[in-house]
Coordinates of C-alpha atoms (C1' of nucleotides) in Angstrom, one line a residue:
Chain A
M134 CA 7.5 -14.1 -12.5
K135 CA 5.6 -13.4 -9.4
K136 CA 4.0 -10.4 -11.1
I137 CA 2.7 -12.8 -13.8
V138 CA 1.1 -15.0 -11.2
L139 CA -0.5 -12.1 -9.4
E140 CA -1.8 -10.7 -12.7
R141 CA -3.3 -14.0 -13.6
V142 CA -4.9 -14.4 -10.2
G143 CA -6.2 -10.9 -10.8
D144 CA -7.8 -12.0 -14.1
V145 CA -9.5 -14.9 -12.3
V146 CA -10.8 -12.6 -9.6
R147 CA -11.9 -10.0 -12.1
A148 CA -14.0 -12.6 -13.8
L149 CA -16.1 -12.7 -10.6
G150 CA -16.3 -8.9 -10.4
S151 CA -19.3 -8.2 -12.5
G152 CA -23.0 -8.0 -11.5
P153 CA -24.3 -10.1 -14.5
R154 CA -21.7 -12.8 -13.9
L155 CA -22.5 -13.0 -10.2
E156 CA -26.1 -13.4 -11.1
L157 CA -25.4 -16.1 -13.7
L158 CA -23.2 -17.9 -11.2
E159 CA -26.1 -17.9 -8.7
H160 CA -28.3 -19.5 -11.3
V161 CA -25.7 -22.0 -12.4
S162 CA -25.3 -23.1 -8.8
Q163 CA -28.9 -24.2 -8.7
G164 CA -28.0 -27.0 -11.2
E165 CA -26.9 -27.7 -14.7
R166 CA -28.7 -25.7 -17.4
S167 CA -28.4 -24.5 -21.0
V168 CA -27.1 -21.1 -22.0
E169 CA -30.5 -20.1 -23.2
R170 CA -32.2 -20.9 -19.9
L171 CA -29.5 -19.2 -17.9
A172 CA -29.7 -16.1 -20.1
D173 CA -33.5 -16.1 -19.6
A174 CA -33.1 -16.5 -15.8
A175 CA -30.6 -13.6 -15.6
G176 CA -32.5 -11.4 -18.0
L177 CA -29.6 -11.2 -20.5
S178 CA -29.4 -11.7 -24.3
V179 CA -28.2 -15.1 -25.2
A180 CA -25.1 -13.8 -26.9
N181 CA -24.2 -11.7 -23.9
A182 CA -24.9 -14.5 -21.4
S183 CA -22.7 -16.8 -23.5
Q184 CA -19.8 -14.4 -23.4
H185 CA -20.1 -14.0 -19.6
L186 CA -20.3 -17.8 -19.2
L187 CA -17.2 -18.2 -21.3
K188 CA -15.3 -15.9 -19.0
L189 CA -16.6 -17.7 -15.9
R190 CA -15.4 -20.9 -17.5
A191 CA -12.0 -19.6 -18.4
A192 CA -11.6 -18.5 -14.8
G193 CA -12.5 -22.0 -13.6
F194 CA -15.8 -21.2 -11.9
V195 CA -18.1 -23.2 -14.2
R196 CA -17.7 -25.9 -16.7
S197 CA -19.7 -26.8 -19.8
R198 CA -20.5 -29.9 -21.8
R199 CA -22.4 -30.4 -25.0
D200 CA -25.8 -32.2 -24.7
G201 CA -27.4 -32.5 -28.1
K202 CA -27.7 -29.0 -29.5
A203 CA -27.5 -27.3 -26.2
V204 CA -24.4 -26.5 -24.1
M205 CA -25.0 -27.2 -20.5
Y206 CA -23.2 -25.2 -17.8
S207 CA -22.7 -26.3 -14.3
L208 CA -20.6 -25.3 -11.3
A209 CA -17.0 -26.4 -11.7
D210 CA -16.6 -27.3 -8.0
P211 CA -18.7 -27.1 -4.9
S212 CA -16.0 -25.0 -3.3
V213 CA -16.8 -22.2 -5.7
T214 CA -20.1 -21.7 -3.8
E215 CA -18.2 -21.2 -0.5
L216 CA -15.7 -18.8 -2.1
V217 CA -18.5 -16.7 -3.5
A218 CA -20.4 -16.8 -0.2
G219 CA -17.3 -15.6 1.6
L220 CA -17.1 -12.6 -0.8
F221 CA -20.7 -11.8 -0.3
R222 CA -20.3 -12.0 3.5
H223 CA -17.3 -9.7 3.3
A224 CA -19.2 -7.2 1.1
E225 CA -22.2 -7.2 3.3
R226 CA -20.1 -6.7 6.4
T227 CA -18.0 -3.8 5.1
Q228 CA -20.2 -2.0 2.6
A229 CA -22.7 0.3 4.3
E230 CA -24.8 0.6 1.1
I231 CA -25.2 -3.1 0.8
R232 CA -26.1 -3.5 4.5
A233 CA -28.7 -0.8 4.1
I234 CA -30.3 -2.4 1.0
V235 CA -30.3 -5.8 2.6
A236 CA -31.7 -4.5 5.9
D237 CA -34.4 -2.6 4.0
S238 CA -35.6 -5.1 1.5
F239 CA -35.1 -8.3 3.3
G240 CA -36.0 -7.2 6.8
R241 CA -33.7 -7.2 9.7
L242 CA -35.8 -9.4 11.9
D243 CA -36.2 -12.2 9.4
R244 CA -32.4 -12.4 9.0
L245 CA -31.9 -12.8 12.7
E246 CA -34.6 -15.4 13.0
A247 CA -33.2 -17.5 10.2
V248 CA -32.4 -21.1 10.9
S249 CA -28.7 -22.1 10.5
R250 CA -27.8 -25.2 8.5
S251 CA -26.6 -27.0 11.6
E252 CA -29.7 -26.2 13.6
L253 CA -31.8 -27.4 10.7
I254 CA -30.0 -30.7 10.6
G255 CA -30.7 -31.2 14.3
R256 CA -34.4 -30.4 13.9
L257 CA -34.7 -32.6 10.9
E258 CA -33.3 -35.5 12.9
E259 CA -35.9 -34.9 15.5
G260 CA -38.5 -35.0 12.8
A261 CA -39.8 -31.7 14.0
V262 CA -39.9 -29.6 10.9
T263 CA -41.4 -29.6 7.4
L264 CA -39.1 -28.4 4.6
L265 CA -40.5 -26.1 2.0
D266 CA -38.7 -25.4 -1.2
V267 CA -40.2 -22.2 -2.9
R268 CA -38.1 -22.3 -6.0
P269 CA -39.5 -22.9 -9.5
E270 CA -40.2 -26.6 -10.4
D271 CA -37.3 -26.9 -12.8
E272 CA -34.8 -25.9 -10.2
F273 CA -36.4 -28.2 -7.6
A274 CA -36.2 -31.0 -10.1
L275 CA -32.5 -30.5 -10.5
G276 CA -31.9 -31.1 -6.9
H277 CA -33.4 -30.2 -3.5
L278 CA -33.1 -31.0 0.2
P279 CA -34.3 -34.5 1.2
G280 CA -38.0 -34.7 1.8
A281 CA -38.7 -31.1 0.9
L282 CA -42.1 -30.1 -0.4
N283 CA -42.0 -27.9 -3.5
V284 CA -44.5 -25.1 -3.7
R285 CA -43.7 -22.2 -5.9
L286 CA -44.1 -18.8 -4.3
D287 CA -46.9 -17.8 -6.7
Q288 CA -48.9 -20.9 -5.9
L289 CA -48.4 -20.7 -2.2
E290 CA -51.7 -19.1 -1.2
A291 CA -53.6 -21.6 -3.4
R292 CA -51.9 -24.6 -1.8
L293 CA -52.0 -23.8 1.9
A294 CA -53.9 -27.0 2.6
E295 CA -50.7 -29.1 1.8
L296 CA -48.8 -27.4 4.6
P297 CA -49.0 -28.5 8.3
A298 CA -50.5 -26.1 10.6
D299 CA -49.1 -27.7 13.8
R300 CA -45.5 -28.2 12.8
E301 CA -42.7 -25.7 12.2
I302 CA -42.0 -25.0 8.6
V303 CA -38.6 -24.1 7.3
A304 CA -38.6 -22.4 3.9
Y305 CA -35.5 -22.0 1.6
C306 CA -34.7 -21.0 -1.9
R307 CA -31.6 -20.1 -3.9
G308 CA -29.4 -18.6 -1.3
P309 CA -29.0 -15.9 1.4
Y310 CA -29.9 -13.1 -1.1
C311 CA -32.9 -14.8 -2.7
V312 CA -36.1 -13.1 -1.9
L313 CA -38.4 -16.0 -2.5
S314 CA -38.2 -17.5 1.0
F315 CA -38.5 -14.1 2.6
E316 CA -41.8 -13.6 0.9
A317 CA -42.9 -17.1 1.6
V318 CA -42.3 -16.5 5.3
A319 CA -44.3 -13.3 5.2
V320 CA -47.2 -14.9 3.4
L321 CA -47.4 -18.0 5.7
R322 CA -47.0 -16.0 8.9
S323 CA -50.0 -13.8 7.9
K324 CA -51.9 -17.1 7.5
G325 CA -51.0 -18.2 11.0
F326 CA -48.3 -20.8 10.2
T327 CA -45.1 -21.2 12.2
V328 CA -42.4 -20.7 9.7
R329 CA -38.8 -19.6 9.5
R330 CA -36.2 -19.2 6.7
L331 CA -33.1 -21.2 6.2
E332 CA -30.3 -18.7 6.4
D333 CA -28.8 -19.7 3.1
G334 CA -30.1 -21.9 0.4
Y335 CA -29.8 -25.0 -1.8
P336 CA -26.3 -24.3 -3.3
E337 CA -24.7 -23.9 0.1
W338 CA -26.3 -27.1 1.3
L339 CA -24.9 -28.9 -1.7
A340 CA -21.5 -27.3 -1.3
A341 CA -21.4 -28.5 2.3
G342 CA -21.6 -32.1 1.0
L343 CA -25.0 -32.8 2.6
P344 CA -27.4 -35.2 1.0
T345 CA -29.8 -34.1 -1.7
E346 CA -32.5 -35.6 -3.7
S347 CA -33.2 -35.0 -7.4
A348 CA -36.0 -35.9 -9.7
E349 CA -33.8 -36.3 -12.8
R350 CA -30.9 -38.7 -13.1
A351 CA -27.8 -37.9 -11.1
L352 CA -25.2 -35.5 -12.6
Chain B
M12 CA -32.8 -3.9 -6.1
K13 CA -31.1 -7.2 -6.2
K14 CA -29.2 -6.0 -9.3
I15 CA -27.8 -3.1 -7.2
V16 CA -26.5 -5.5 -4.5
L17 CA -24.9 -7.7 -7.1
E18 CA -23.3 -4.7 -8.8
R19 CA -21.9 -3.5 -5.5
V20 CA -20.5 -6.9 -4.6
G21 CA -19.0 -6.8 -8.1
D22 CA -17.3 -3.5 -7.3
V23 CA -15.9 -5.0 -4.1
V24 CA -14.6 -8.1 -5.9
R25 CA -13.2 -6.0 -8.7
A26 CA -11.1 -4.1 -6.2
L27 CA -9.3 -7.4 -5.6
G28 CA -8.9 -8.2 -9.3
S29 CA -5.6 -6.4 -10.0
G30 CA -2.0 -7.6 -9.8
P31 CA -0.7 -4.5 -8.0
R32 CA -3.5 -4.5 -5.5
L33 CA -3.0 -8.2 -4.7
E34 CA 0.7 -7.4 -4.2
L35 CA -0.1 -4.4 -1.9
L36 CA -2.5 -6.6 0.0
E37 CA 0.2 -9.2 0.6
H38 CA 2.5 -6.5 2.0
V39 CA -0.2 -5.0 4.1
S40 CA -0.9 -8.3 5.6
Q41 CA 2.6 -8.5 7.0
G42 CA 1.8 -5.6 9.3
E43 CA 0.8 -2.0 9.5
R44 CA 2.9 0.3 7.3
S45 CA 2.9 3.7 5.6
V46 CA 1.9 4.4 2.0
E47 CA 5.4 5.2 1.2
R48 CA 6.9 1.9 2.5
L49 CA 4.1 -0.1 0.8
A50 CA 4.7 1.7 -2.5
D51 CA 8.4 0.9 -2.2
A52 CA 7.8 -2.7 -1.3
A53 CA 5.5 -3.2 -4.3
G54 CA 7.6 -1.2 -6.7
L55 CA 4.9 1.4 -7.4
S56 CA 4.9 5.2 -7.4
V57 CA 3.6 6.7 -4.2
A58 CA 0.6 8.3 -5.9
N59 CA -0.3 5.1 -7.7
A60 CA 0.0 3.0 -4.6
S61 CA -2.1 5.5 -2.7
Q62 CA -4.9 5.2 -5.3
H63 CA -4.8 1.4 -5.1
L64 CA -4.8 1.5 -1.3
L65 CA -7.8 3.8 -1.4
K66 CA -9.7 1.3 -3.5
L67 CA -8.8 -1.5 -1.2
R68 CA -10.0 0.6 1.7
A69 CA -13.3 1.5 0.0
A70 CA -13.8 -2.3 -0.6
G71 CA -13.2 -3.0 3.0
F72 CA -10.0 -5.0 2.7
V73 CA -7.7 -2.6 4.5
R74 CA -8.1 0.3 6.9
S75 CA -6.0 3.4 7.5
R76 CA -5.3 5.7 10.4
R77 CA -3.2 8.8 10.6
D78 CA 0.0 8.6 12.6
G79 CA 1.8 12.0 12.6
K80 CA 2.4 12.9 9.0
A81 CA 2.1 9.3 7.7
V82 CA -1.0 7.4 7.0
M83 CA -0.7 3.8 8.2
Y84 CA -2.5 1.0 6.4
S85 CA -3.3 -2.4 7.9
L86 CA -5.6 -5.3 7.2
A87 CA -9.2 -4.6 7.9
D88 CA -9.9 -8.0 9.3
P89 CA -7.9 -11.3 9.6
S90 CA -10.7 -13.0 7.6
V91 CA -9.5 -11.1 4.5
T92 CA -6.3 -13.2 4.5
E93 CA -8.4 -16.4 4.3
L94 CA -10.6 -15.0 1.6
V95 CA -7.6 -14.1 -0.5
A96 CA -6.0 -17.4 0.2
G97 CA -9.1 -19.1 -1.0
L98 CA -9.0 -17.2 -4.3
F99 CA -5.3 -18.1 -4.8
R100 CA -6.0 -21.7 -4.2
H101 CA -8.9 -21.7 -6.7
A102 CA -6.7 -19.9 -9.3
E103 CA -3.8 -22.3 -8.8
R104 CA -6.1 -25.3 -9.0
T105 CA -7.9 -24.2 -12.2
Q106 CA -5.4 -22.2 -14.2
A107 CA -2.9 -24.3 -16.0
E108 CA -0.7 -21.3 -16.6
I109 CA -0.4 -20.5 -12.9
R110 CA 0.2 -24.2 -12.0
A111 CA 3.0 -24.3 -14.6
I112 CA 4.7 -21.2 -13.3
V113 CA 4.4 -22.3 -9.7
A114 CA 5.6 -25.8 -10.4
D115 CA 8.6 -24.3 -12.4
S116 CA 9.8 -21.6 -10.2
F117 CA 8.9 -22.9 -6.8
G118 CA 9.7 -26.5 -7.4
R119 CA 7.2 -29.2 -7.1
L120 CA 9.0 -31.2 -4.5
D121 CA 9.4 -28.3 -2.0
R122 CA 5.7 -27.8 -2.2
L123 CA 4.9 -31.4 -1.3
E124 CA 7.4 -31.4 1.5
A125 CA 6.1 -28.3 3.1
V126 CA 5.0 -28.4 6.7
S127 CA 1.4 -27.7 7.4
R128 CA 0.4 -25.3 10.2
S129 CA -1.1 -28.0 12.3
E130 CA 1.9 -30.2 11.9
L131 CA 4.2 -27.3 12.9
I132 CA 2.1 -26.7 16.0
G133 CA 2.6 -30.3 17.0
R134 CA 6.3 -30.2 16.4
L135 CA 6.7 -26.9 18.3
E136 CA 5.0 -28.4 21.3
E137 CA 7.5 -31.3 21.2
G138 CA 10.2 -28.7 21.1
A139 CA 11.6 -30.5 18.1
V140 CA 12.1 -27.7 15.6
T141 CA 13.8 -24.3 15.3
L142 CA 11.7 -21.6 13.5
L143 CA 13.5 -19.4 11.0
D144 CA 11.9 -16.2 9.7
V145 CA 13.7 -15.1 6.5
R146 CA 11.7 -11.9 6.0
P147 CA 13.4 -8.4 6.3
E148 CA 13.9 -7.1 9.8
D149 CA 11.2 -4.5 9.7
E150 CA 8.5 -7.1 8.8
F151 CA 9.8 -9.4 11.5
A152 CA 9.6 -6.5 14.0
L153 CA 6.0 -6.0 13.2
G154 CA 5.2 -9.5 14.2
H155 CA 6.5 -13.1 13.9
L156 CA 5.9 -16.6 15.1
P157 CA 6.8 -17.1 18.8
G158 CA 10.4 -17.9 19.3
A159 CA 11.4 -17.5 15.7
L160 CA 14.9 -16.6 14.7
N161 CA 15.2 -13.8 12.1
V162 CA 17.9 -14.1 9.5
R163 CA 17.3 -12.3 6.2
L164 CA 17.9 -14.4 3.2
D165 CA 20.9 -12.4 2.0
Q166 CA 22.6 -12.8 5.3
L167 CA 21.9 -16.5 5.6
E168 CA 25.2 -17.8 4.4
A169 CA 27.1 -15.5 6.7
R170 CA 25.1 -16.5 9.8
L171 CA 25.0 -20.2 9.5
A172 CA 26.6 -20.6 12.9
E173 CA 23.5 -19.4 14.6
L174 CA 21.5 -22.3 13.2
P175 CA 21.3 -25.7 14.8
A176 CA 22.9 -28.5 12.8
D177 CA 21.2 -31.3 14.7
R178 CA 17.6 -30.1 14.9
E179 CA 15.0 -29.7 12.1
I180 CA 14.6 -26.1 10.9
V181 CA 11.3 -24.8 9.6
A182 CA 11.6 -21.7 7.4
Y183 CA 8.7 -19.3 6.6
C184 CA 8.2 -15.9 5.1
R185 CA 5.2 -13.9 3.7
G186 CA 3.0 -16.6 2.4
P187 CA 2.6 -19.6 0.1
Y188 CA 3.8 -17.6 -2.9
C189 CA 6.8 -15.9 -1.3
V190 CA 10.1 -17.1 -2.7
L191 CA 12.2 -16.3 0.3
S192 CA 11.6 -19.4 2.2
F193 CA 12.1 -21.6 -0.9
E194 CA 15.5 -20.1 -1.5
A195 CA 16.4 -20.4 2.2
V196 CA 15.6 -24.1 2.1
A197 CA 17.7 -24.6 -1.0
V198 CA 20.7 -22.7 0.6
L199 CA 20.5 -24.6 3.9
R200 CA 20.0 -28.0 2.4
S201 CA 23.2 -27.5 0.3
K202 CA 25.0 -26.8 3.6
G203 CA 23.7 -30.0 5.1
F204 CA 21.0 -28.7 7.3
T205 CA 17.7 -30.5 7.9
V206 CA 15.1 -27.9 6.8
R207 CA 11.6 -27.7 5.4
R208 CA 9.2 -24.8 4.5
L209 CA 6.0 -23.8 6.3
E210 CA 3.4 -24.3 3.6
D211 CA 2.0 -20.8 4.1
G212 CA 3.4 -17.8 6.0
Y213 CA 3.0 -15.2 8.7
P214 CA -0.3 -13.6 7.6
E215 CA -2.0 -17.0 7.5
W216 CA -0.7 -17.8 11.0
L217 CA -2.0 -14.5 12.3
A218 CA -5.4 -15.0 10.5
A219 CA -5.8 -18.4 12.2
G220 CA -5.7 -16.6 15.5
L221 CA -2.5 -18.2 16.7
P222 CA -0.1 -16.4 19.0
T223 CA 2.6 -14.1 17.7
E224 CA 5.4 -12.0 19.1
S225 CA 6.2 -8.5 18.1
A226 CA 9.2 -6.2 18.8
E227 CA 7.1 -3.0 18.7
R228 CA 4.1 -2.3 20.7
A229 CA 1.0 -4.2 20.0
L230 CA -1.3 -2.8 17.3
Chain C
dC158 C1' 2.4 31.0 12.3
dA159 C1' 4.9 29.8 8.3
dA160 C1' 7.5 26.0 6.3
dT161 C1' 7.7 21.1 5.4
dC162 C1' 6.5 16.6 4.5
dA163 C1' 3.4 12.6 3.4
dT164 C1' -0.7 11.7 1.2
dT165 C1' -4.6 12.6 -1.6
dC166 C1' -7.1 14.8 -5.3
dA167 C1' -7.9 16.2 -10.2
dA168 C1' -7.2 15.9 -15.0
dG169 C1' -5.6 13.5 -19.1
dC170 C1' -4.1 9.7 -21.9
dG171 C1' -3.9 5.0 -23.7
dA172 C1' -5.7 0.6 -23.2
dT173 C1' -9.2 -2.6 -21.9
dT174 C1' -13.9 -4.0 -21.0
dG175 C1' -19.1 -4.6 -21.7
dA176 C1' -23.1 -4.7 -24.6
dT177 C1' -25.1 -5.1 -29.2
dT178 C1' -25.6 -6.8 -33.7
dG179 C1' -25.1 -10.0 -37.4
dA180 C1' -22.7 -14.0 -39.2
dA181 C1' -20.4 -18.4 -38.7
dG182 C1' -19.8 -23.3 -36.3
dC183 C1' -21.5 -27.5 -35.0
dA184 C1' -24.4 -31.3 -33.7
dT185 C1' -28.8 -33.2 -34.4
dC186 C1' -33.0 -34.5 -37.0
dG187 C1' -35.8 -35.3 -40.8
Chain D
dC200 C1' -27.1 -35.0 -46.7
dG201 C1' -29.2 -30.7 -46.2
dA202 C1' -32.1 -28.0 -42.9
dT203 C1' -32.7 -26.5 -38.3
dG204 C1' -31.6 -24.5 -33.9
dC205 C1' -28.4 -23.4 -30.2
dT206 C1' -24.1 -21.4 -29.3
dT207 C1' -20.1 -18.9 -30.2
dC208 C1' -17.2 -15.7 -32.9
dA209 C1' -16.3 -11.0 -34.9
dA210 C1' -16.7 -6.2 -35.1
dT211 C1' -18.4 -2.0 -33.3
dC212 C1' -19.1 1.8 -30.0
dA213 C1' -19.6 3.7 -25.5
dA214 C1' -17.8 3.5 -21.0
dT215 C1' -14.4 2.4 -17.6
dC216 C1' -9.9 1.5 -15.7
dG217 C1' -4.9 2.1 -14.8
dC218 C1' -1.1 5.0 -14.6
dT219 C1' 1.2 9.6 -14.9
dT220 C1' 1.7 14.4 -13.7
dG221 C1' 1.1 18.4 -11.0
dA222 C1' -1.4 20.8 -7.6
dA223 C1' -4.0 20.8 -3.0
dT224 C1' -4.8 19.1 1.7
dG225 C1' -3.8 18.2 6.5
dA226 C1' -0.8 17.5 10.2
dT227 C1' 3.6 18.4 12.1
dT228 C1' 7.9 21.1 13.3
dG229 C1' 10.8 24.9 14.0

DNA sequence: CAATCATTCAAGCGATTGATTGAAGCATCG
DNA sequence: CGATGCTTCAATCAATCGCTTGAATGATTG
């Protein structure tokens, strides 16, 4: 009896224990999207992505609904984001290999200088910062932090004029392991801007129950 | 690069996705013990338990140290308990099969009537409750809630005289899925005692950083 | 220093999982 | 109402995982 429960919980946990599925989950947590777009974002074949998404759904991490000919997947519950974030934190803390890669490719300093969510809230209330969302337009449209300016990373150098030179900028993207905001910080600093990263990203903001804006109709 | 990190995190998560390993982890979180005793507690062969424990160690969930000829395993970090508890909550919330088994075998009512940790702390401060630890003596000796009385479930009926008839009793054991305290409540109620369960157990109390007592020397 | 004991390693087997391909559902749109 | 397009199912093969068995390691004990 107890063994059955443990085995079932094991099934649920195992559904998370796969690189492709963790990546799909990261993309799903940006907002509701079709199988095809998720497959594209994660670099998987549509059939393969579909299978992975079905497993995530069976394990209760995402849910789906039919919209015309497309099936739209979205996060089952905001608490999933926190659960997954906890697992990433644990893995980064205990796995030397992950720490090494993270330290290498993301840069130790940028991590330490990141702005926490609570600090950002305080600074936003003071009106002291400009928020910069460096994700693609479609993810921005699905939802973003209130008042954020959206400039895709590859357009950043062309649109520097839109950014304030005399205010601090806080850049964010998909989450703590998303490289977009790291690169945005590097680019902007080299141009003389005052800029820091948000330590996590949009999904964590959403999961914390904080207000968001969206260009499309509410979910 | 990112794929490597995701794959490694997947490895870590997969280390948790196994019934036997979840059971071993539950026993480890009661306190430090040798491979042999853990194998016995989980009903596994020693070699098999050793392999599972090595995987849990590689994934950073437990740690080991040599003590004479025995290797003692203990939880790597109290936060592991919370992480695992979060996964169990998610699984119970989303998996109909688990909900059914839990509702069946543990009893819906007892779950609702369980005492939360914060409520228990309040009642302990009032001096209004007697704590009853129904785990085996060896687990009790490794650590227990302050002032708790230890009476193993199978001795409960023989030692009723040690329990107060006019005060509320709160029984606890290994955690929210441990049957011992459910059965203790059933036995004691049938004898006319006022008794409720703690909603979780000793490991969660420990992970919350609350004070404990132990018969052996501190870890 | 050799014997002993708990644990870990190594190899092998059966069972399960992941990715690929092609075909089948299913809801819309003309 | 049949055609279209997105998604899921089914079948396949390679790869991995879990458990068992038997030997090796490492630290103690006489």
